[in-house]
Structures are given as C-alpha cells and as structure tokens.
C-alpha cells in the first residue's frame, strides 16, 4: 500500500480543433496542487497552443493560488493574441470567480460548444 | 475549544479543510456554509505557510459561542524560534509571487466570513481571527 501524500489533481489535454485545446482538470486546486496545474497549462502554451478551454467540471475546490495560475495563463496567451474560456457549472467554484471579479475577465461557460464559440468569435 | 496543529507545509492545508468540513457538519452548517468555511480557513493557512516559511507550525483554533463560530489561524513567521528564512521558505515566497495570488486570499476571506481581523502580535506571532454567524440558512 502506497503511503505517500496524495496529490489530488489530474489534468488531461486534447485537441478540440486545430487551434483550440481542451485541458480538463479533476480534483482540488489548492496551494499544494496548483504548481502541478500551472506546469501542465504552461506546457500547453509553450507548445504554441494559445487558445485554451479549461474545464473545471471535475474540480471540487479552488483557492486563490489556483486562480493565480489561471490569471497567469491568461496573461501568457493574450501576449500571443490567444484566449482562455472556462467551463464551470459548480456554483461554489463560480462563487469564487464572482467574489474575485474574475468572472468578468474569463469567459465562463456551461459546455464545450459555448466555450469554443467564444474563442472562435 | 477545538485545536488543529499542522506543519507549515502546503500539503497539509487539505487536512485542515477536511477537519473544518467535519466540524461544520457537526454544527449542522448548511452545505454552502461548509464550503465557505473550507475556503476561508484554507486561505488563512495558505497565507500563514506562504508568508511564514516552512520552519514552524500553523495553529487553527475553533470555538463556538452562542451562534458564532470563532476561528483563529496563528503562525510564527520563520518558526517559533526565528532564525531567518530558510531555503524552503524562500522557494515558497517565490512560488507565491509567480502565482500572482497576493491579496486575493484576504478578499475571499472577507467575502466569505462575517467578521475578520488580521493582526501581528508581539514576537511576530500573526493571528487571523474570523467569525461566522451560524444558522443563517433556512431562516
């Protein structure tokens, strides 16, 4: 039985369209796991993927360090005229975006179709 | 009085969240209140760990008085026997800067809790006191 500390985060990526990539995050984005999320998202950007959809549908918890990762990623893709759309329907996660005002900075959508439409538009 | 003590390291903030959720459930808090408490207490712990360094411990004290839940998050920057920041704490501060989360943590706490006070006490003990009024949901 493994007794190491459990890093409760998983991130998978796939191409939705030639110029749009999806990153699906599952787990809790907190002070411990956010460096891992940052590494994965920055990895995508460094490969030249500047239009990203980040799905937070599998995220049970996010804190200010997680928000910081998303803001940092948004700044990076905007330097290349790219953008980030978020998929999120969890009311508690959306509440965090509302409190911090980030709901006005990120596009937050219910599903992939809406998120793609926003990036394409 | 309910006391949680964790090493000043990021991997233990999740443990505090679990304990706070358990306590709030025992106090019959509404699910939204439980989630708010988890975020607020974890943000206070994050700050204690990221600003304080990895030498010490973070204490979380909880107390219920009438319809109020008092939570204090206390830390000693550099540990109780301060000898300057060690390498680990410098790394954490750098990470925090990179993560660009400065001040967002306090904004969240103020929004989610009913009363908040942050003070640095003699001996550089830092203490964040939060109060949540209980039983507001469903009234």
mmCIF file of C-alpha atoms in Angstrom:
data_model
loop_
_atom_site.group_PDB
_atom_site.id
_atom_site.type_symbol
_atom_site.label_atom_id
_atom_site.label_comp_id
_atom_site.label_asym_id
_atom_site.label_seq_id
_atom_site.Cartn_x
_atom_site.Cartn_y
_atom_site.Cartn_z
ATOM 1 C CA UNK A 1 0.000 0.000 0.000
ATOM 2 C CA UNK A 2 1.345 3.391 -1.005
ATOM 3 C CA UNK A 3 1.625 5.763 1.917
ATOM 4 C CA UNK A 4 2.929 8.865 0.167
ATOM 5 C CA UNK A 5 0.972 12.124 0.241
ATOM 6 C CA UNK A 6 -1.831 12.028 -2.264
ATOM 7 C CA UNK A 7 -1.690 14.840 -4.809
ATOM 8 C CA UNK A 8 -5.391 15.082 -5.509
ATOM 9 C CA UNK A 9 -5.245 16.522 -9.012
ATOM 10 C CA UNK A 10 -5.406 15.165 -12.546
ATOM 11 C CA UNK A 11 -5.117 17.114 -15.769
ATOM 12 C CA UNK A 12 -5.704 15.724 -19.239
ATOM 13 C CA UNK A 13 -5.461 17.604 -22.505
ATOM 14 C CA UNK A 14 -6.746 17.031 -26.016
ATOM 15 C CA UNK A 15 -7.157 18.908 -29.251
ATOM 16 C CA UNK A 16 -10.719 20.006 -29.984
ATOM 17 C CA UNK A 17 -9.914 21.857 -33.181
ATOM 18 C CA UNK A 18 -6.598 22.571 -34.902
ATOM 19 C CA UNK A 19 -6.213 25.822 -32.966
ATOM 20 C CA UNK A 20 -8.188 25.066 -29.787
ATOM 21 C CA UNK A 21 -7.063 22.748 -26.998
ATOM 22 C CA UNK A 22 -9.019 21.496 -24.016
ATOM 23 C CA UNK A 23 -7.498 20.954 -20.581
ATOM 24 C CA UNK A 24 -9.710 19.007 -18.186
ATOM 25 C CA UNK A 25 -8.823 19.430 -14.542
ATOM 26 C CA UNK A 26 -10.065 16.959 -11.947
ATOM 27 C CA UNK A 27 -9.594 17.231 -8.222
ATOM 28 C CA UNK A 28 -8.792 20.075 -5.855
ATOM 29 C CA UNK A 29 -6.724 23.069 -6.980
ATOM 30 C CA UNK A 30 -5.052 24.388 -3.879
ATOM 31 C CA UNK A 31 -1.719 25.659 -2.624
ATOM 32 C CA UNK A 32 -0.275 22.150 -2.909
ATOM 33 C CA UNK A 33 -1.605 21.131 -6.306
ATOM 34 C CA UNK A 34 -1.633 24.458 -8.189
ATOM 35 C CA UNK A 35 2.070 24.251 -9.191
ATOM 36 C CA UNK A 36 1.220 20.964 -10.936
ATOM 37 C CA UNK A 37 -1.710 22.598 -12.771
ATOM 38 C CA UNK A 38 0.480 25.547 -13.706
ATOM 39 C CA UNK A 39 3.151 23.244 -15.109
ATOM 40 C CA UNK A 40 0.626 21.447 -17.310
ATOM 41 C CA UNK A 41 -1.027 24.619 -18.630
ATOM 42 C CA UNK A 42 2.269 26.408 -19.216
ATOM 43 C CA UNK A 43 3.412 23.280 -21.062
ATOM 44 C CA UNK A 44 0.493 23.644 -23.454
ATOM 45 C CA UNK A 45 1.221 27.333 -24.014
ATOM 46 C CA UNK A 46 4.906 26.660 -24.634
ATOM 47 C CA UNK A 47 3.907 24.212 -27.349
ATOM 48 C CA UNK A 48 2.218 27.116 -29.099
ATOM 49 C CA UNK A 49 -1.372 26.428 -28.052
ATOM 50 C CA UNK A 50 -2.723 29.895 -27.358
ATOM 51 C CA UNK A 51 -6.456 29.214 -27.471
ATOM 52 C CA UNK A 52 -7.371 27.109 -24.486
ATOM 53 C CA UNK A 53 -10.533 25.790 -22.946
ATOM 54 C CA UNK A 54 -10.032 24.785 -19.342
ATOM 55 C CA UNK A 55 -12.766 22.581 -17.956
ATOM 56 C CA UNK A 56 -13.278 22.896 -14.221
ATOM 57 C CA UNK A 57 -16.211 20.481 -14.236
ATOM 58 C CA UNK A 58 -14.201 17.936 -12.286
ATOM 59 C CA UNK A 59 -12.844 20.485 -9.827
ATOM 60 C CA UNK A 60 -14.279 20.223 -6.335
ATOM 61 C CA UNK A 61 -12.302 23.082 -4.818
ATOM 62 C CA UNK A 62 -10.230 26.066 -5.951
ATOM 63 C CA UNK A 63 -8.388 28.677 -3.929
ATOM 64 C CA UNK A 64 -6.512 31.900 -4.646
ATOM 65 C CA UNK A 65 -3.387 30.049 -5.751
ATOM 66 C CA UNK A 66 -5.470 28.212 -8.354
ATOM 67 C CA UNK A 67 -6.957 31.497 -9.520
ATOM 68 C CA UNK A 68 -3.423 32.858 -9.777
ATOM 69 C CA UNK A 69 -2.464 30.019 -12.102
ATOM 70 C CA UNK A 70 -5.409 30.778 -14.380
ATOM 71 C CA UNK A 71 -4.663 34.516 -14.419
ATOM 72 C CA UNK A 72 -1.014 33.860 -15.222
ATOM 73 C CA UNK A 73 -2.021 31.561 -18.087
ATOM 74 C CA UNK A 74 -4.460 34.131 -19.445
ATOM 75 C CA UNK A 75 -1.737 36.803 -19.467
ATOM 76 C CA UNK A 76 0.591 34.469 -21.358
ATOM 77 C CA UNK A 77 -1.891 33.502 -24.083
ATOM 78 C CA UNK A 78 -3.003 37.115 -24.539
ATOM 79 C CA UNK A 79 0.609 38.031 -25.343
ATOM 80 C CA UNK A 80 0.077 35.822 -28.409
ATOM 81 C CA UNK A 81 -3.435 37.133 -29.148
ATOM 82 C CA UNK A 82 -4.926 33.986 -27.685
ATOM 83 C CA UNK A 83 -7.599 33.437 -25.090
ATOM 84 C CA UNK A 84 -8.924 31.146 -22.374
ATOM 85 C CA UNK A 85 -12.507 30.060 -21.858
ATOM 86 C CA UNK A 86 -13.521 28.191 -18.743
ATOM 87 C CA UNK A 87 -16.183 25.515 -18.421
ATOM 88 C CA UNK A 88 -17.718 25.527 -14.977
ATOM 89 C CA UNK A 89 -21.170 24.794 -13.603
ATOM 90 C CA UNK A 90 -20.273 24.170 -9.949
ATOM 91 C CA UNK A 91 -21.953 27.013 -8.021
ATOM 92 C CA UNK A 92 -19.304 27.064 -5.285
ATOM 93 C CA UNK A 93 -16.465 27.407 -7.808
ATOM 94 C CA UNK A 94 -18.408 30.077 -9.708
ATOM 95 C CA UNK A 95 -18.928 31.913 -6.426
ATOM 96 C CA UNK A 96 -15.134 32.215 -6.021
ATOM 97 C CA UNK A 97 -14.880 33.710 -9.526
ATOM 98 C CA UNK A 98 -17.709 36.106 -8.728
ATOM 99 C CA UNK A 99 -16.223 37.309 -5.445
ATOM 100 C CA UNK A 100 -12.832 37.995 -7.022
ATOM 101 C CA UNK A 101 -14.337 39.671 -10.085
ATOM 102 C CA UNK A 102 -12.645 37.148 -12.372
ATOM 103 C CA UNK A 103 -15.987 36.230 -13.884
ATOM 104 C CA UNK A 104 -15.626 39.448 -15.903
ATOM 105 C CA UNK A 105 -12.134 38.552 -17.090
ATOM 106 C CA UNK A 106 -12.639 34.914 -18.047
ATOM 107 C CA UNK A 107 -15.446 33.664 -20.185
ATOM 108 C CA UNK A 108 -17.205 31.042 -18.043
ATOM 109 C CA UNK A 109 -19.422 28.641 -19.966
ATOM 110 C CA UNK A 110 -21.638 25.639 -19.374
ATOM 111 C CA UNK A 111 -20.213 23.347 -22.031
ATOM 112 C CA UNK A 112 -17.594 22.861 -24.740
ATOM 113 C CA UNK A 113 -19.788 24.173 -27.546
ATOM 114 C CA UNK A 114 -20.309 27.538 -25.857
ATOM 115 C CA UNK A 115 -16.648 27.784 -24.896
ATOM 116 C CA UNK A 116 -15.495 27.027 -28.463
ATOM 117 C CA UNK A 117 -17.935 29.581 -29.836
ATOM 118 C CA UNK A 118 -16.493 32.224 -27.523
ATOM 119 C CA UNK A 119 -12.901 31.506 -28.531
ATOM 120 C CA UNK A 120 -13.729 31.299 -32.215
ATOM 121 C CA UNK A 121 -15.726 34.537 -32.077
ATOM 122 C CA UNK B 1 -12.141 24.716 22.082
ATOM 123 C CA UNK B 2 -11.004 22.705 19.070
ATOM 124 C CA UNK B 3 -7.351 22.867 18.058
ATOM 125 C CA UNK B 4 -5.633 21.745 14.850
ATOM 126 C CA UNK B 5 -1.864 21.977 14.505
ATOM 127 C CA UNK B 6 -0.140 21.301 11.174
ATOM 128 C CA UNK B 7 3.415 21.603 9.916
ATOM 129 C CA UNK B 8 3.846 24.805 7.913
ATOM 130 C CA UNK B 9 3.717 22.987 4.583
ATOM 131 C CA UNK B 10 1.239 23.213 1.656
ATOM 132 C CA UNK B 11 0.395 19.507 1.600
ATOM 133 C CA UNK B 12 -1.285 19.754 4.994
ATOM 134 C CA UNK B 13 -3.797 22.505 4.128
ATOM 135 C CA UNK B 14 -6.082 19.835 2.670
ATOM 136 C CA UNK B 15 -6.104 18.129 6.059
ATOM 137 C CA UNK B 16 -7.314 21.344 7.697
ATOM 138 C CA UNK B 17 -10.083 21.620 5.086
ATOM 139 C CA UNK B 18 -11.274 18.117 5.910
ATOM 140 C CA UNK B 19 -11.301 18.787 9.640
ATOM 141 C CA UNK B 20 -13.125 22.114 9.241
ATOM 142 C CA UNK B 21 -15.711 20.457 6.985
ATOM 143 C CA UNK B 22 -16.229 17.763 9.627
ATOM 144 C CA UNK B 23 -16.616 20.312 12.399
ATOM 145 C CA UNK B 24 -19.042 22.438 10.369
ATOM 146 C CA UNK B 25 -21.095 19.345 9.536
ATOM 147 C CA UNK B 26 -21.262 18.513 13.248
ATOM 148 C CA UNK B 27 -22.523 22.067 13.860
ATOM 149 C CA UNK B 28 -25.315 21.455 11.319
ATOM 150 C CA UNK B 29 -23.996 24.070 8.929
ATOM 151 C CA UNK B 30 -25.598 24.313 5.506
ATOM 152 C CA UNK B 31 -23.500 22.888 2.634
ATOM 153 C CA UNK B 32 -22.746 26.368 1.296
ATOM 154 C CA UNK B 33 -21.555 27.490 4.744
ATOM 155 C CA UNK B 34 -19.314 24.426 4.937
ATOM 156 C CA UNK B 35 -17.748 25.258 1.577
ATOM 157 C CA UNK B 36 -17.291 28.909 2.592
ATOM 158 C CA UNK B 37 -15.569 27.885 5.818
ATOM 159 C CA UNK B 38 -13.269 25.489 3.983
ATOM 160 C CA UNK B 39 -12.161 28.218 1.568
ATOM 161 C CA UNK B 40 -11.714 30.891 4.242
ATOM 162 C CA UNK B 41 -9.738 28.729 6.657
ATOM 163 C CA UNK B 42 -7.604 27.256 3.890
ATOM 164 C CA UNK B 43 -6.802 30.727 2.543
ATOM 165 C CA UNK B 44 -5.688 31.807 6.010
ATOM 166 C CA UNK B 45 -3.498 28.693 6.269
ATOM 167 C CA UNK B 46 -2.096 29.319 2.778
ATOM 168 C CA UNK B 47 -1.054 32.797 3.806
ATOM 169 C CA UNK B 48 0.492 31.583 7.042
ATOM 170 C CA UNK B 49 2.507 28.964 5.161
ATOM 171 C CA UNK B 50 3.497 31.044 2.132
ATOM 172 C CA UNK B 51 4.454 34.142 4.099
ATOM 173 C CA UNK B 52 5.710 32.466 7.218
ATOM 174 C CA UNK B 53 8.059 29.902 5.804
ATOM 175 C CA UNK B 54 8.418 26.223 6.475
ATOM 176 C CA UNK B 55 10.147 26.259 9.842
ATOM 177 C CA UNK B 56 7.147 26.379 12.067
ATOM 178 C CA UNK B 57 3.638 25.228 12.624
ATOM 179 C CA UNK B 58 0.239 26.652 11.903
ATOM 180 C CA UNK B 59 -2.381 26.529 14.602
ATOM 181 C CA UNK B 60 -6.096 26.654 13.878
ATOM 182 C CA UNK B 61 -8.272 27.256 16.916
ATOM 183 C CA UNK B 62 -12.045 26.910 16.678
ATOM 184 C CA UNK B 63 -14.599 27.809 19.293
ATOM 185 C CA UNK B 64 -18.374 28.051 19.247
ATOM 186 C CA UNK B 65 -20.049 30.701 21.354
ATOM 187 C CA UNK B 66 -23.825 31.012 21.089
ATOM 188 C CA UNK B 67 -24.457 31.350 17.351
ATOM 189 C CA UNK B 68 -20.910 32.286 16.392
ATOM 190 C CA UNK B 69 -18.070 30.117 15.198
ATOM 191 C CA UNK B 70 -14.724 31.733 16.050
ATOM 192 C CA UNK B 71 -11.719 30.532 14.084
ATOM 193 C CA UNK B 72 -8.187 31.766 14.659
ATOM 194 C CA UNK B 73 -5.297 30.873 12.370
ATOM 195 C CA UNK B 74 -1.990 31.583 14.076
ATOM 196 C CA UNK B 75 1.537 31.307 12.790
ATOM 197 C CA UNK B 76 5.043 32.371 13.690
ATOM 198 C CA UNK B 77 6.994 33.646 10.652
ATOM 199 C CA UNK B 78 10.189 31.681 10.430
ATOM 200 C CA UNK B 79 9.053 29.397 13.216
ATOM 201 C CA UNK B 80 8.700 29.953 16.928
ATOM 202 C CA UNK B 81 12.483 30.331 17.244
ATOM 203 C CA UNK B 82 13.045 32.710 14.358
ATOM 204 C CA UNK B 83 16.429 32.326 12.700
ATOM 205 C CA UNK B 84 15.692 33.989 9.384
ATOM 206 C CA UNK B 85 14.041 32.458 6.368
ATOM 207 C CA UNK B 86 15.419 29.130 5.323
ATOM 208 C CA UNK B 87 15.794 27.969 1.741
ATOM 209 C CA UNK B 88 12.406 26.249 1.694
ATOM 210 C CA UNK B 89 10.538 29.381 2.729
ATOM 211 C CA UNK B 90 12.322 31.454 0.102
ATOM 212 C CA UNK B 91 11.204 28.992 -2.542
ATOM 213 C CA UNK B 92 7.623 29.206 -1.304
ATOM 214 C CA UNK B 93 7.654 33.026 -1.408
ATOM 215 C CA UNK B 94 8.959 32.921 -4.971
ATOM 216 C CA UNK B 95 6.228 30.484 -5.952
ATOM 217 C CA UNK B 96 3.635 32.725 -4.392
ATOM 218 C CA UNK B 97 4.851 35.719 -6.384
ATOM 219 C CA UNK B 98 4.719 33.663 -9.548
ATOM 220 C CA UNK B 99 1.207 32.501 -8.738
ATOM 221 C CA UNK B 100 0.041 36.132 -8.511
ATOM 222 C CA UNK B 101 -2.420 35.463 -5.719
ATOM 223 C CA UNK B 102 -1.367 38.312 -3.408
ATOM 224 C CA UNK B 103 -4.303 39.843 -1.547
ATOM 225 C CA UNK B 104 -6.895 37.687 -3.287
ATOM 226 C CA UNK B 105 -6.775 35.404 -0.255
ATOM 227 C CA UNK B 106 -7.890 38.203 2.075
ATOM 228 C CA UNK B 107 -10.586 39.365 -0.324
ATOM 229 C CA UNK B 108 -12.027 35.849 -0.304
ATOM 230 C CA UNK B 109 -11.911 35.552 3.475
ATOM 231 C CA UNK B 110 -13.613 38.915 3.967
ATOM 232 C CA UNK B 111 -16.332 37.955 1.491
ATOM 233 C CA UNK B 112 -16.998 34.521 2.957
ATOM 234 C CA UNK B 113 -16.823 35.255 6.683
ATOM 235 C CA UNK B 114 -18.892 37.675 8.757
ATOM 236 C CA UNK B 115 -16.058 39.277 10.723
ATOM 237 C CA UNK B 116 -12.326 39.248 10.037
ATOM 238 C CA UNK B 117 -9.351 40.663 11.905
ATOM 239 C CA UNK B 118 -5.697 40.251 10.952
ATOM 240 C CA UNK B 119 -3.023 41.289 13.395
ATOM 241 C CA UNK B 120 0.668 40.863 14.014
ATOM 242 C CA UNK B 121 1.280 40.455 17.698
ATOM 243 C CA UNK B 122 4.365 40.983 19.819
ATOM 244 C CA UNK B 123 7.041 38.461 18.963
ATOM 245 C CA UNK B 124 5.776 38.476 15.362
ATOM 246 C CA UNK B 125 3.040 35.991 16.068
ATOM 247 C CA UNK B 126 0.483 36.560 13.322
ATOM 248 C CA UNK B 127 -3.124 35.887 14.001
ATOM 249 C CA UNK B 128 -6.113 35.950 11.687
ATOM 250 C CA UNK B 129 -9.425 35.821 13.514
ATOM 251 C CA UNK B 130 -12.602 35.007 11.630
ATOM 252 C CA UNK B 131 -16.173 34.767 12.830
ATOM 253 C CA UNK B 132 -19.012 33.007 11.047
ATOM 254 C CA UNK B 133 -22.569 33.541 12.286
ATOM 255 C CA UNK B 134 -24.257 30.178 12.371
ATOM 256 C CA UNK B 135 -27.811 29.251 11.435
ATOM 257 C CA UNK B 136 -28.488 31.904 8.835
ATOM 258 C CA UNK B 137 -29.523 29.464 6.154
ATOM 259 C CA UNK B 138 -33.125 28.380 6.003
ATOM 260 C CA UNK B 139 -34.321 31.139 8.356
#
